[in-house]
XYZ file of C-alpha atoms in Angstrom:
780
model
C -31.802 -47.945 94.521
C -35.414 -48.813 94.127
C -35.919 -46.172 91.597
C -32.911 -47.252 89.659
C -34.208 -50.975 89.329
C -37.810 -49.749 88.514
C -36.308 -47.741 85.648
C -34.322 -50.504 84.410
C -37.412 -52.810 84.488
C -39.175 -50.368 82.408
C -36.349 -50.175 80.152
C -36.682 -53.886 79.603
C -40.195 -54.324 79.685
C -40.970 -54.454 75.978
C -38.686 -55.361 73.027
C -38.259 -52.779 70.438
C -39.948 -54.684 67.674
C -42.958 -56.155 69.409
C -45.591 -53.623 68.885
C -46.397 -50.986 66.163
C -45.464 -47.113 66.828
C -49.004 -46.087 66.497
C -50.177 -48.861 69.345
C -47.094 -48.149 71.422
C -47.972 -44.254 71.408
C -51.477 -45.335 72.536
C -50.077 -47.566 75.139
C -47.447 -44.857 76.354
C -50.155 -42.236 76.650
C -53.139 -44.235 78.027
C -52.303 -43.586 81.840
C -52.343 -39.996 81.406
C -55.765 -39.801 79.226
C -57.683 -42.634 80.630
C -59.983 -40.515 82.103
C -60.679 -38.410 78.969
C -63.917 -38.433 77.321
C -64.647 -40.402 74.303
C -64.475 -38.885 70.967
C -66.701 -39.715 68.104
C -65.178 -40.402 65.000
C -65.977 -37.225 63.055
C -64.653 -35.016 66.427
C -61.579 -37.117 66.140
C -61.117 -36.145 62.401
C -61.785 -32.358 63.211
C -59.500 -32.548 66.039
C -56.689 -33.713 63.871
C -57.270 -31.302 61.471
C -57.283 -28.383 64.019
C -53.860 -30.096 65.318
C -52.267 -30.116 61.891
C -53.446 -26.414 61.022
C -52.312 -24.954 64.240
C -48.646 -26.907 63.993
C -48.145 -25.241 60.506
C -49.095 -21.922 61.899
C -46.806 -22.370 65.181
C -44.169 -23.616 62.660
C -44.279 -20.845 60.218
C -44.118 -18.523 63.167
C -40.963 -20.192 64.562
C -39.279 -20.503 61.465
C -39.242 -16.628 61.137
C -36.710 -16.892 64.218
C -34.200 -18.925 62.212
C -34.676 -22.051 63.740
C -34.181 -25.195 61.949
C -37.375 -26.832 60.016
C -37.096 -29.752 62.397
C -36.869 -27.922 65.547
C -39.838 -25.706 64.587
C -41.780 -28.706 64.085
C -40.964 -30.220 67.310
C -41.439 -27.173 69.259
C -44.941 -26.760 67.468
C -45.751 -30.264 68.757
C -44.395 -29.476 72.628
C -46.743 -26.219 72.424
C -49.967 -28.320 71.665
C -49.032 -31.180 73.919
C -51.075 -32.156 77.016
C -48.446 -30.197 79.122
C -49.903 -26.730 77.583
C -53.480 -27.898 76.553
C -54.829 -29.923 79.508
C -58.265 -29.190 79.297
C -60.260 -32.257 78.342
C -62.716 -30.116 76.416
C -60.111 -28.255 74.212
C -60.156 -28.708 70.576
C -56.517 -29.344 70.737
C -56.456 -31.578 73.424
C -54.603 -34.722 72.722
C -56.704 -37.697 73.303
C -55.933 -41.515 73.170
C -57.352 -41.767 69.714
C -55.855 -38.911 68.298
C -52.297 -39.912 69.785
C -52.812 -43.522 68.220
C -53.786 -42.153 64.686
C -51.346 -39.214 64.608
C -48.430 -41.531 66.221
C -48.973 -44.200 63.221
C -49.254 -41.405 60.364
C -46.068 -40.012 61.694
C -44.376 -43.347 62.179
C -45.278 -43.987 58.531
C -43.497 -41.146 57.408
C -40.486 -41.608 59.323
C -39.995 -45.204 58.242
C -40.633 -43.909 54.669
C -38.001 -40.919 55.595
C -35.585 -43.698 56.592
C -35.978 -45.590 53.235
C -35.498 -42.821 51.175
C -32.106 -42.034 53.074
C -31.133 -45.292 52.218
C -32.158 -44.797 48.627
C -29.775 -41.663 48.556
C -26.728 -43.216 50.118
C -23.933 -44.965 47.947
C -22.212 -47.549 50.020
C -19.490 -47.725 47.305
C -18.291 -44.386 48.667
C -17.158 -45.797 51.787
C -14.315 -47.552 49.784
C -13.337 -44.402 48.144
C -13.146 -41.772 51.090
C -9.982 -40.505 51.866
C -8.073 -41.340 55.023
C -9.005 -38.239 56.542
C -12.849 -39.050 56.235
C -12.368 -42.507 57.500
C -10.320 -41.485 60.577
C -12.915 -38.939 61.371
C -15.798 -41.031 60.883
C -14.249 -43.983 62.888
C -12.750 -42.278 65.711
C -16.061 -39.882 66.276
C -17.838 -42.992 67.148
C -15.491 -45.482 68.890
C -13.741 -42.674 71.212
C -17.132 -41.159 72.393
C -18.482 -44.798 72.982
C -15.529 -45.987 75.187
C -15.853 -42.571 77.025
C -19.458 -42.965 77.564
C -19.258 -46.373 78.494
C -16.395 -45.873 81.136
C -18.243 -42.993 82.323
C -21.766 -45.030 82.981
C -19.769 -48.102 84.419
C -18.029 -45.559 87.211
C -21.269 -44.010 88.076
C -23.529 -47.194 87.788
C -21.668 -50.100 88.901
C -24.655 -52.530 88.988
C -25.805 -54.784 86.229
C -24.366 -55.799 83.290
C -23.845 -53.093 80.426
C -25.702 -55.371 77.800
C -28.584 -56.443 80.020
C -29.613 -53.218 81.190
C -29.183 -51.514 77.712
C -26.276 -49.451 78.784
C -24.191 -50.098 75.845
C -27.110 -50.127 73.225
C -28.109 -46.595 74.604
C -24.348 -45.640 74.520
C -24.037 -46.318 70.831
C -27.208 -43.937 70.339
C -25.462 -41.097 72.080
C -22.262 -41.444 70.423
C -23.384 -42.433 66.891
C -23.417 -40.538 63.403
C -26.414 -40.143 61.484
C -25.839 -39.567 57.771
C -29.304 -38.190 56.990
C -29.303 -35.390 59.851
C -25.889 -34.192 58.685
C -26.840 -34.192 55.080
C -29.974 -32.103 55.999
C -27.823 -30.034 57.963
C -25.658 -29.120 54.890
C -27.995 -28.873 52.649
C -30.044 -26.094 54.574
C -26.806 -24.249 54.993
C -25.928 -24.698 51.300
C -22.648 -26.195 51.856
C -23.125 -29.533 50.739
C -20.661 -29.517 47.788
C -18.132 -27.298 49.228
C -14.821 -28.845 50.545
C -15.939 -28.813 54.374
C -19.213 -30.582 53.408
C -17.938 -33.192 51.064
C -15.582 -34.185 54.099
C -18.522 -33.923 56.468
C -20.549 -36.193 54.329
C -17.907 -38.808 53.785
C -17.005 -39.004 57.455
C -20.783 -39.158 58.232
C -21.266 -42.083 55.914
C -18.491 -44.272 57.589
C -19.810 -43.213 61.000
C -23.320 -43.815 60.217
C -22.508 -47.648 59.039
C -20.279 -48.451 62.151
C -23.103 -47.023 64.350
C -25.466 -49.453 62.589
C -23.154 -52.345 62.933
C -22.749 -51.393 66.647
C -26.258 -51.160 67.226
C -27.274 -54.499 65.788
C -24.212 -55.972 67.721
C -25.279 -54.710 70.976
C -28.581 -56.156 70.415
C -27.216 -59.585 69.574
C -24.949 -59.452 72.550
C -27.678 -58.787 74.879
C -29.592 -61.448 73.432
C -26.772 -63.822 74.167
C -26.463 -62.560 77.961
C -30.378 -63.017 78.387
C -31.327 -66.215 76.144
C -28.218 -67.701 75.691
C -25.628 -68.178 72.970
C -27.824 -70.203 70.769
C -30.585 -67.697 70.484
C -27.757 -64.886 69.621
C -26.352 -67.112 66.872
C -29.930 -67.605 65.611
C -30.579 -63.932 65.611
C -27.139 -63.468 63.883
C -28.068 -65.981 61.128
C -31.538 -64.713 60.413
C -29.820 -61.264 60.086
C -27.163 -62.323 57.621
C -29.871 -64.347 55.699
C -32.040 -61.396 55.337
C -29.016 -59.383 54.098
C -28.201 -62.055 51.687
C -31.477 -61.946 50.272
C -31.622 -58.061 49.866
C -28.016 -58.279 48.109
C -28.331 -60.992 46.104
C -31.996 -61.265 45.170
C -33.535 -58.007 45.718
C -30.742 -55.640 44.549
C -29.932 -57.800 41.276
C -33.674 -57.751 40.527
C -33.763 -53.970 40.707
C -30.700 -53.623 38.724
C -32.416 -56.009 35.966
C -35.324 -53.214 36.157
C -33.000 -50.447 35.547
C -31.185 -52.006 32.674
C -34.370 -52.498 30.886
C -35.308 -48.786 30.965
C -34.301 -46.886 27.957
C -31.107 -44.559 28.324
C -32.475 -41.212 29.638
C -35.850 -42.668 30.120
C -38.150 -43.204 33.078
C -38.583 -46.178 35.087
C -41.836 -48.381 34.330
C -44.914 -47.773 36.690
C -45.021 -51.158 37.484
C -41.251 -51.599 38.504
C -41.819 -48.563 40.663
C -44.739 -50.013 42.380
C -43.092 -53.306 42.810
C -40.228 -51.538 44.685
C -42.853 -49.853 46.879
C -44.513 -52.952 47.610
C -41.098 -54.668 48.792
C -40.695 -51.746 50.949
C -44.042 -51.720 52.288
C -43.607 -55.332 53.536
C -39.802 -54.735 54.697
C -40.910 -53.991 58.331
C -42.993 -57.185 58.532
C -39.942 -59.380 57.301
C -37.549 -57.779 59.664
C -39.843 -59.108 62.384
C -39.686 -62.753 60.865
C -35.908 -62.236 60.762
C -35.600 -60.810 64.414
C -34.314 -57.486 63.276
C -35.257 -54.036 64.558
C -38.166 -52.841 62.593
C -36.773 -49.591 61.593
C -33.406 -50.995 59.915
C -35.693 -53.292 57.399
C -36.588 -50.370 55.204
C -33.065 -48.646 55.740
C -31.352 -51.582 54.650
C -33.531 -52.116 51.671
C -33.200 -48.569 50.717
C -29.311 -48.968 50.634
C -30.302 -52.074 48.013
C -31.932 -49.811 45.615
C -29.691 -48.611 43.033
C -29.053 -44.648 43.642
C -29.419 -42.111 40.797
C -31.689 -42.232 37.681
C -33.777 -43.940 36.828
C -34.854 -46.100 39.970
C -33.449 -44.138 42.741
C -34.282 -40.632 41.426
C -38.020 -41.613 40.482
C -38.565 -42.704 43.856
C -37.100 -39.630 45.355
C -38.552 -37.168 43.151
C -42.014 -38.851 43.769
C -42.141 -39.620 47.410
C -40.023 -36.983 48.771
C -42.161 -34.098 48.602
C -44.953 -35.978 50.341
C -42.791 -37.307 52.842
C -41.101 -34.180 53.835
C -43.935 -32.038 53.375
C -46.581 -33.791 55.150
C -45.805 -37.036 57.054
C -42.307 -36.201 58.416
C -43.601 -32.741 60.062
C -46.497 -34.756 61.695
C -43.801 -37.171 63.221
C -41.896 -34.267 64.223
C -44.993 -32.804 65.949
C -45.907 -36.191 67.602
C -42.467 -36.378 69.071
C -42.935 -33.026 70.660
C -46.462 -34.166 71.671
C -44.794 -36.872 73.850
C -42.854 -34.157 75.955
C -43.757 -33.205 79.307
C -41.913 -31.359 81.895
C -43.493 -33.393 84.551
C -41.271 -36.514 83.528
C -38.401 -34.488 85.113
C -39.978 -34.762 88.841
C -40.054 -38.375 88.718
C -36.258 -38.813 87.397
C -34.159 -41.304 88.951
C -30.506 -41.960 89.584
C -30.175 -44.239 86.377
C -31.610 -41.732 83.956
C -29.163 -39.055 85.697
C -26.287 -41.380 84.890
C -27.293 -41.933 81.355
C -27.683 -38.452 80.590
C -24.340 -37.696 82.154
C -22.920 -40.129 79.851
C -24.674 -39.097 76.748
C -23.008 -35.289 77.537
C -19.622 -36.907 77.938
C -20.098 -38.647 74.627
C -21.140 -35.392 73.145
C -18.083 -33.403 74.259
C -15.574 -36.212 73.580
C -17.186 -36.370 70.145
C -16.895 -32.748 69.461
C -13.021 -32.832 70.671
C -12.259 -35.793 68.632
C -13.876 -34.335 65.343
C -11.651 -31.084 66.254
C -8.555 -32.609 66.939
C -8.183 -35.130 64.167
C -8.747 -32.312 61.484
C -6.391 -29.854 62.829
C -3.651 -32.837 62.912
C -4.590 -33.092 59.590
C -3.523 -29.377 59.254
C -6.919 -28.114 58.586
C -7.607 -24.348 59.348
C -8.729 -24.075 62.839
C -12.188 -22.521 61.705
C -12.922 -25.202 59.243
C -11.975 -27.640 61.947
C -14.405 -25.975 64.522
C -17.162 -25.818 61.692
C -16.614 -29.944 60.923
C -16.787 -30.561 64.699
C -20.248 -28.931 65.199
C -21.218 -30.755 62.064
C -20.581 -34.228 63.383
C -22.322 -33.471 66.685
C -25.205 -32.337 65.106
C -28.476 -34.318 65.873
C -31.729 -34.054 64.294
C -35.149 -35.953 63.351
C -33.249 -39.575 63.387
C -32.268 -39.294 66.967
C -35.549 -37.823 67.956
C -37.647 -40.422 66.338
C -35.217 -42.959 67.673
C -35.896 -41.995 71.242
C -39.567 -41.181 71.058
C -40.332 -44.798 69.566
C -37.936 -46.347 72.145
C -40.029 -44.307 74.934
C -43.345 -45.610 73.357
C -41.860 -49.151 73.205
C -40.683 -48.637 77.027
C -37.289 -49.348 75.816
C -36.401 -46.159 77.530
C -38.061 -44.526 80.539
C -39.921 -41.272 80.085
C -37.391 -39.345 82.170
C -34.395 -40.210 79.895
C -36.745 -39.542 76.919
C -37.284 -35.768 78.381
C -33.789 -35.396 78.919
C -32.712 -36.373 75.523
C -35.545 -34.229 73.962
C -33.688 -31.226 75.526
C -30.232 -32.124 74.343
C -31.582 -32.735 71.005
C -33.371 -29.287 70.876
C -30.125 -27.268 72.231
C -27.836 -29.017 69.823
C -29.990 -28.918 66.861
C -30.860 -25.016 67.238
C -27.475 -23.973 68.243
C -25.176 -25.902 65.464
C -26.673 -24.223 62.347
C -25.649 -20.804 63.647
C -22.143 -21.631 64.741
C -21.415 -23.418 61.404
C -22.916 -20.588 59.514
C -20.651 -18.120 61.589
C -17.582 -20.403 61.413
C -17.679 -21.631 57.853
C -18.257 -19.262 54.595
C -17.167 -20.925 51.450
C -17.248 -18.008 49.550
C -14.390 -16.352 51.658
C -11.786 -18.276 49.103
C -13.342 -16.323 46.375
C -12.089 -13.220 47.534
C -9.182 -13.012 45.244
C -6.777 -10.377 45.301
C -4.893 -11.552 42.229
C -6.459 -10.008 38.791
C -7.399 -13.028 36.938
C -8.659 -11.209 33.615
C -8.061 -11.600 29.908
C -6.890 -7.568 30.154
C -4.150 -8.792 32.481
C -3.055 -11.956 30.339
C -0.722 -11.362 27.576
C -1.623 -12.297 23.948
C 1.387 -15.006 23.801
C 0.334 -16.546 27.210
C -1.800 -19.668 27.513
C -5.504 -18.595 28.077
C -7.129 -20.744 30.985
C -10.817 -21.021 30.267
C -13.465 -22.893 31.808
C -16.661 -23.723 29.575
C -20.157 -25.076 31.160
C -22.218 -27.563 29.831
C -25.831 -28.394 30.749
C -27.192 -30.039 27.607
C -25.964 -31.625 24.493
C -27.031 -28.629 22.429
C -24.401 -26.385 24.376
C -21.634 -28.541 23.144
C -21.682 -27.881 19.532
C -22.451 -23.995 20.109
C -19.568 -23.970 22.288
C -17.056 -25.737 20.180
C -18.226 -23.474 17.063
C -17.294 -20.372 18.908
C -13.873 -21.898 19.963
C -13.000 -23.216 16.407
C -13.950 -19.483 15.299
C -11.366 -18.036 17.550
C -8.983 -20.234 15.608
C -6.404 -20.842 18.620
C -2.719 -21.246 17.752
C 0.426 -22.585 19.413
C 1.569 -19.004 20.161
C -1.933 -18.004 21.721
C -3.123 -21.459 23.102
C -5.962 -22.089 25.153
C -6.255 -24.462 28.299
C -9.679 -25.753 28.207
C -11.261 -26.911 31.237
C -14.910 -28.430 30.319
C -17.313 -28.842 33.389
C -20.292 -30.924 32.664
C -23.074 -29.958 35.221
C -25.586 -32.774 36.158
C -28.536 -32.344 38.621
C -28.143 -34.325 41.766
C -31.311 -36.601 41.860
C -31.743 -39.613 43.866
C -28.360 -39.457 45.762
C -27.392 -37.547 48.637
C -23.897 -37.330 48.008
C -22.500 -34.804 45.310
C -20.055 -36.079 42.866
C -16.981 -34.365 41.141
C -15.394 -36.589 38.445
C -12.258 -36.032 36.375
C -11.961 -37.440 32.786
C -8.700 -36.740 31.663
C -6.908 -39.629 33.499
C -9.779 -42.082 32.857
C -10.109 -42.065 36.616
C -13.350 -41.356 38.452
C -12.699 -39.551 41.818
C -15.908 -40.691 43.954
C -18.053 -42.898 41.476
C -17.571 -46.159 39.383
C -20.691 -44.814 37.132
C -20.108 -43.378 33.450
C -20.886 -39.644 32.990
C -20.588 -37.193 30.385
C -19.442 -39.862 27.537
C -20.606 -37.773 24.516
C -19.184 -34.805 26.050
C -15.703 -36.179 26.522
C -15.809 -37.561 22.932
C -16.829 -34.078 21.220
C -14.146 -32.278 23.279
C -11.570 -34.800 22.660
C -12.281 -34.491 18.874
C -11.767 -30.761 19.256
C -8.559 -31.216 20.934
C -7.300 -33.604 18.127
C -8.573 -30.980 15.306
C -6.229 -28.375 17.323
C -3.526 -30.322 18.138
C -0.683 -28.434 20.045
C -2.982 -25.194 20.297
C -5.832 -26.482 22.846
C -5.511 -28.972 25.730
C -8.616 -30.170 26.987
C -9.794 -31.477 30.350
C -13.296 -32.694 31.079
C -14.951 -32.601 34.478
C -18.431 -33.698 35.697
C -20.247 -32.258 38.563
C -23.191 -33.902 39.874
C -24.674 -31.643 42.483
C -27.833 -29.839 43.629
C -28.946 -26.965 41.029
C -28.786 -24.225 43.850
C -24.977 -25.319 44.802
C -23.525 -25.790 41.348
C -21.968 -22.350 41.403
C -19.585 -23.718 44.208
C -18.165 -26.518 41.806
C -17.638 -23.723 39.021
C -15.939 -21.192 41.473
C -13.860 -24.228 43.203
C -12.497 -25.268 39.707
C -11.709 -21.887 38.636
C -9.707 -21.377 41.913
C -7.857 -24.702 41.470
C -7.041 -23.965 37.807
C -6.047 -20.569 38.012
C -8.710 -19.664 35.526
C -9.036 -16.367 33.666
C -12.497 -16.721 31.990
C -15.619 -18.628 32.815
C -17.889 -19.082 29.627
C -21.606 -20.058 30.683
C -24.508 -20.578 28.295
C -27.583 -18.589 28.368
C -30.500 -20.089 29.838
C -32.856 -19.750 26.634
C -32.305 -20.996 23.023
C -34.316 -20.127 19.943
C -35.464 -21.390 16.719
C -34.620 -19.419 13.746
C -38.049 -18.530 13.438
C -37.815 -16.617 16.933
C -39.755 -19.369 18.921
C -38.351 -20.854 22.284
C -36.380 -24.131 21.826
C -35.874 -24.579 25.477
C -35.743 -22.527 28.771
C -34.202 -23.438 31.840
C -34.636 -21.127 35.075
C -32.079 -23.070 36.849
C -29.481 -22.305 34.618
C -30.573 -18.674 34.823
C -30.244 -18.509 38.489
C -26.792 -20.349 38.409
C -25.624 -17.604 35.767
C -26.621 -15.073 38.517
C -24.613 -16.980 41.430
C -21.714 -17.043 39.045
C -21.499 -13.389 38.144
C -21.839 -12.485 41.636
C -18.958 -14.938 43.195
C -16.845 -16.023 40.369
C -12.918 -15.292 40.951
C -12.190 -14.321 37.491
C -13.971 -12.755 34.439
C -17.305 -14.323 33.193
C -19.212 -14.512 29.727
C -22.704 -15.692 28.932
C -23.064 -17.341 25.515
C -26.445 -16.355 23.891
C -26.805 -18.926 20.768
C -27.932 -17.538 17.378
C -31.400 -18.788 16.591
C -31.386 -22.385 15.171
C -32.609 -24.058 12.048
C -35.996 -25.992 12.737
C -35.612 -29.700 12.506
C -36.105 -30.895 9.139
C -36.522 -27.276 7.812
C -33.699 -27.853 4.970
C -32.640 -24.184 5.826
C -28.971 -23.567 5.879
C -27.599 -22.524 9.368
C -26.523 -18.599 9.017
C -24.294 -19.541 11.948
C -22.211 -22.006 10.089
C -18.574 -20.639 9.105
C -19.004 -21.852 5.596
C -21.598 -19.009 4.540
C -18.325 -16.422 4.378
C -14.807 -16.898 3.755
C -14.367 -14.415 6.835
C -15.731 -14.691 10.568
C -17.008 -11.239 11.288
C -16.880 -10.205 15.040
C -18.198 -7.013 16.488
C -17.530 -5.284 19.792
C -20.013 -3.015 20.968
C -18.091 -0.426 23.163
C -19.635 2.249 25.639
C -16.850 2.371 28.045
C -15.985 0.936 31.409
C -14.163 -1.954 32.884
C -16.509 -4.727 31.363
C -16.368 -3.160 27.804
C -12.609 -3.028 27.947
C -12.710 -6.740 29.088
C -14.912 -7.529 25.981
C -12.609 -5.649 23.657
C -9.430 -7.723 25.077
C -11.306 -10.973 24.568
C -12.258 -9.992 21.132
C -8.364 -8.908 20.491
C -7.519 -12.164 21.749
C -9.847 -14.580 19.216
C -9.228 -12.195 16.423
C -5.680 -12.882 15.490
C -6.141 -15.149 12.846
C -6.448 -13.652 9.215
C -9.936 -15.249 8.791
C -11.375 -13.391 11.755
C -12.266 -9.819 11.083
C -12.788 -7.663 14.140
C -14.938 -4.147 14.238
C -15.240 -1.888 17.376
C -18.337 -0.020 17.438
C -17.628 2.879 19.882
C -21.143 4.322 20.920
C -20.677 8.069 22.065
C -22.983 10.400 23.913
C -23.946 13.263 21.497
C -23.618 15.432 24.754
C -21.773 14.729 28.028
C -24.746 15.364 30.123
C -25.479 12.171 32.638
C -22.091 10.285 31.834
C -21.177 8.361 34.894
C -17.851 7.168 34.001
C -15.147 7.990 36.329
C -11.934 10.127 35.162
C -9.844 6.894 35.688
C -12.343 4.755 33.471
C -12.353 7.526 30.627
C -8.441 7.383 30.693
C -8.504 3.660 30.510
C -11.179 3.528 27.835
C -8.904 5.948 25.803
C -5.769 3.785 26.178
C -7.560 0.753 24.761
C -9.259 2.701 21.965
C -6.030 4.388 20.847
C -4.469 0.796 20.350
C -7.691 -0.091 18.218
C -7.474 3.168 16.139
C -3.637 2.586 15.393
C -3.922 -0.915 14.510
C -4.546 -1.858 10.663
C -6.043 -5.355 11.609
C -8.942 -3.777 13.153
C -11.872 -1.599 12.109
C -13.240 1.264 14.213
C -16.370 2.898 14.170
C -17.622 6.043 16.118
C -20.981 6.691 16.374
C -22.606 9.521 18.236
C -26.307 8.755 19.567
C -28.574 10.860 21.907
C -30.373 7.898 23.724
C -31.732 4.504 23.949
C -34.163 4.487 21.009
C -31.378 5.841 18.719
C -28.827 3.273 19.900
C -31.540 0.715 19.212
C -32.165 1.795 15.761
C -28.598 2.157 14.830
C -27.821 -1.329 16.198
C -30.571 -2.636 13.980
C -29.173 -1.445 11.083
C -25.556 -3.252 11.269
C -26.152 -6.399 13.436
C -26.753 -8.554 10.352
C -23.062 -8.077 9.174
C -21.831 -10.103 11.974
C -21.502 -13.749 13.134
C -20.545 -12.877 16.537
C -21.086 -9.596 18.797
C -19.378 -9.207 22.062
C -20.620 -6.309 24.489
C -19.927 -5.712 28.181
C -22.472 -6.625 30.924
C -22.098 -2.894 32.480
C -24.749 -4.096 35.313
C -26.798 -1.315 36.986
C -24.884 1.439 34.662
C -27.165 3.249 32.511
C -25.544 6.281 30.201
C -27.091 8.615 27.897
C -26.653 5.907 25.077
C -28.903 3.380 26.909
C -31.783 6.002 28.345
C -34.840 4.789 28.316
C -33.945 1.121 28.012
C -33.534 0.067 31.288
C -37.299 -0.329 32.100
C -37.506 -2.636 29.251
C -34.848 -5.014 29.943
C -35.689 -8.549 30.580
C -32.761 -10.366 31.403
C -30.415 -8.279 34.118
C -27.718 -10.892 33.785
C -26.933 -9.888 30.331
C -27.080 -6.233 30.746
C -29.171 -3.501 28.820
C -27.010 -3.697 25.352
C -27.110 -7.767 25.696
C -30.855 -7.722 26.369
C -31.781 -5.287 23.552
C -29.460 -7.687 21.098
C -31.390 -10.791 22.146
C -34.718 -9.378 22.054
C -37.355 -10.183 19.297
C -37.109 -7.073 17.690
C -33.810 -7.877 16.336
C -33.558 -10.455 13.249
C -30.814 -12.188 15.211
C -28.600 -14.871 13.210
C -25.405 -13.842 15.179
C -24.351 -15.466 18.657
C -24.085 -12.970 21.393
C -21.215 -12.971 24.145
C -21.891 -10.760 27.239
C -18.577 -10.335 29.158
C -18.292 -9.185 32.922
C -14.694 -8.507 34.194
C -13.403 -9.993 37.391
C -14.976 -8.017 40.447
C -12.667 -7.308 43.012
C -14.233 -7.849 46.462
C -13.446 -7.082 50.191
C -13.785 -9.098 53.137
């Protein structure tokens, strides 16, 4: 029992906001290193450089094992800790000075991380989360907390739960961390999947509840120890701090945002004023008697998320914090760990660890049971349960700072470090095995234009990245002359990069109802396509969506929408645009990567639209793409054979039903059959679709025999000027005698050999180009 009391005394020796993390680290390590030699300034700096370099090397080696970034940094710190390098003359020996300096630098990074986490969070989403997310978020905190407190009370009956910090620690065991779950989902690339969105919403609810319970436990503890008056004073000061942040600082930052031009950057003076206020927030939390880590986080919550202010803070600070300061902090957390702490462990620590394990198990059970009761698939429910129990840098940082400040004893810190390492290492592996969002794209139903009847409504998705995409897409759709007999159900998806926010958004504009955000997005896109719908009333129905998500995950939004809307064709803009003189107007490699992802995963057919060269601004030259240049809109299909070419021909026949559209099918045949790789089935299907063209009086059929790629290139150069739109099949990784010798010159694999040839600088290109890939049938 003496050991138990001594542990409780250590836990209560220092309040959590009395000393700085750097000084606390020095005090925590002083007994262990008091006999070490005194390092001079240059040696200390050299030692810190050596530690940092070795940490990066160890981290790189551990990362190859597939461990999460945070765990590899933490283990790097453990491998460099005094537990391993105990020689006082070693270059990597951790002295008092190095611990103090590294601890301060690391804590600075951790506080910045909490601030940026607050900036990325949008509290308004808590009010718009679904019932399922609210239930999961609340129950996964409350039920484990009650179970943990019950367990600790049964095992450790002495003392008050608030005076010995049992309730405070139970909240940390049972709580949910939004930044940790966000990092996990982002690393697994399921942030904007259906499961990822549910996990984020539940984590946001749970994090806010955890924050309230933590502050509440400190107020109650103050009431037990110092009386109700002091507790009420603490409560009043905390409310005053929140009032100042919400009604003074947040309106001031909103005023800065309003004074920023639309799509402009925040002024530097405004940016640095926000940074100054953040740097002062820990001091203000001391004055208002709030735990010093909560000040920057609460201030971050008050910053308007997204552009221009929130995105500017994240884009400028996050690379430095995540790339330098936060790894140092994770390493310093590992430096504090020592196996010798287990030798001096006492009964109180064992009770706390047992309570933490009970909380973890109950949290997993609740996270699993609630989704199953909501009729979620078992595999998805298991994946969500593991997501909700994940641990990371926030929990490790909290326990490290509590250990430095003597809020918890070293044995509790050592036990919790082991728990965090195990959970954080296992959870990503299990979630990846259980949940694969691409499984739902394995569509066994054919969703192609070939399988759609001419008099059947064509369900089409078009993607918009920049305003220039709108006009080019509408021009092509107008050229197709949709009719009531051959109508189009058009879904427009405006894709916006997620910046300065943590939660992806998916907004539906057709009912003027925003699903997750009160912000205004895509107004110009909505207006343009609504006008297009009015111009083609009865023949076109338009629904506009906006997806705000990370560029590397945008394919999830597109594929999910295609699945939900039973889409037959997705139209994507090419990543490069040209002026009429051949110079590049714009180029976006993230769009190119997205196009590759869609081509690989799409549950339907896909097309990539390469715009014709545009007039230079102010040149006064008439746009050759305008349909006013001719009374007919001439379309050509370059046909070599295969499923992609058949899909391209089906699309061309679909959009050329109007009398003002003239379709020419150019069949390039090999002069000899040597090297032809088409299967017998493909040749039969090709013959069938070509016979329909030959027998029709509405289409023009041209057959040309070529020997190799150069002959194909010369022939195409001679005829392309006669057309406004050329449609070709992608024919990925397919080289026939007609394209022999062109493969090695192909720059853009996503548009195939012929598409790349027609978009090259060798062609005087006043036409638009549409590359088509038929739906790829995949198996599990």
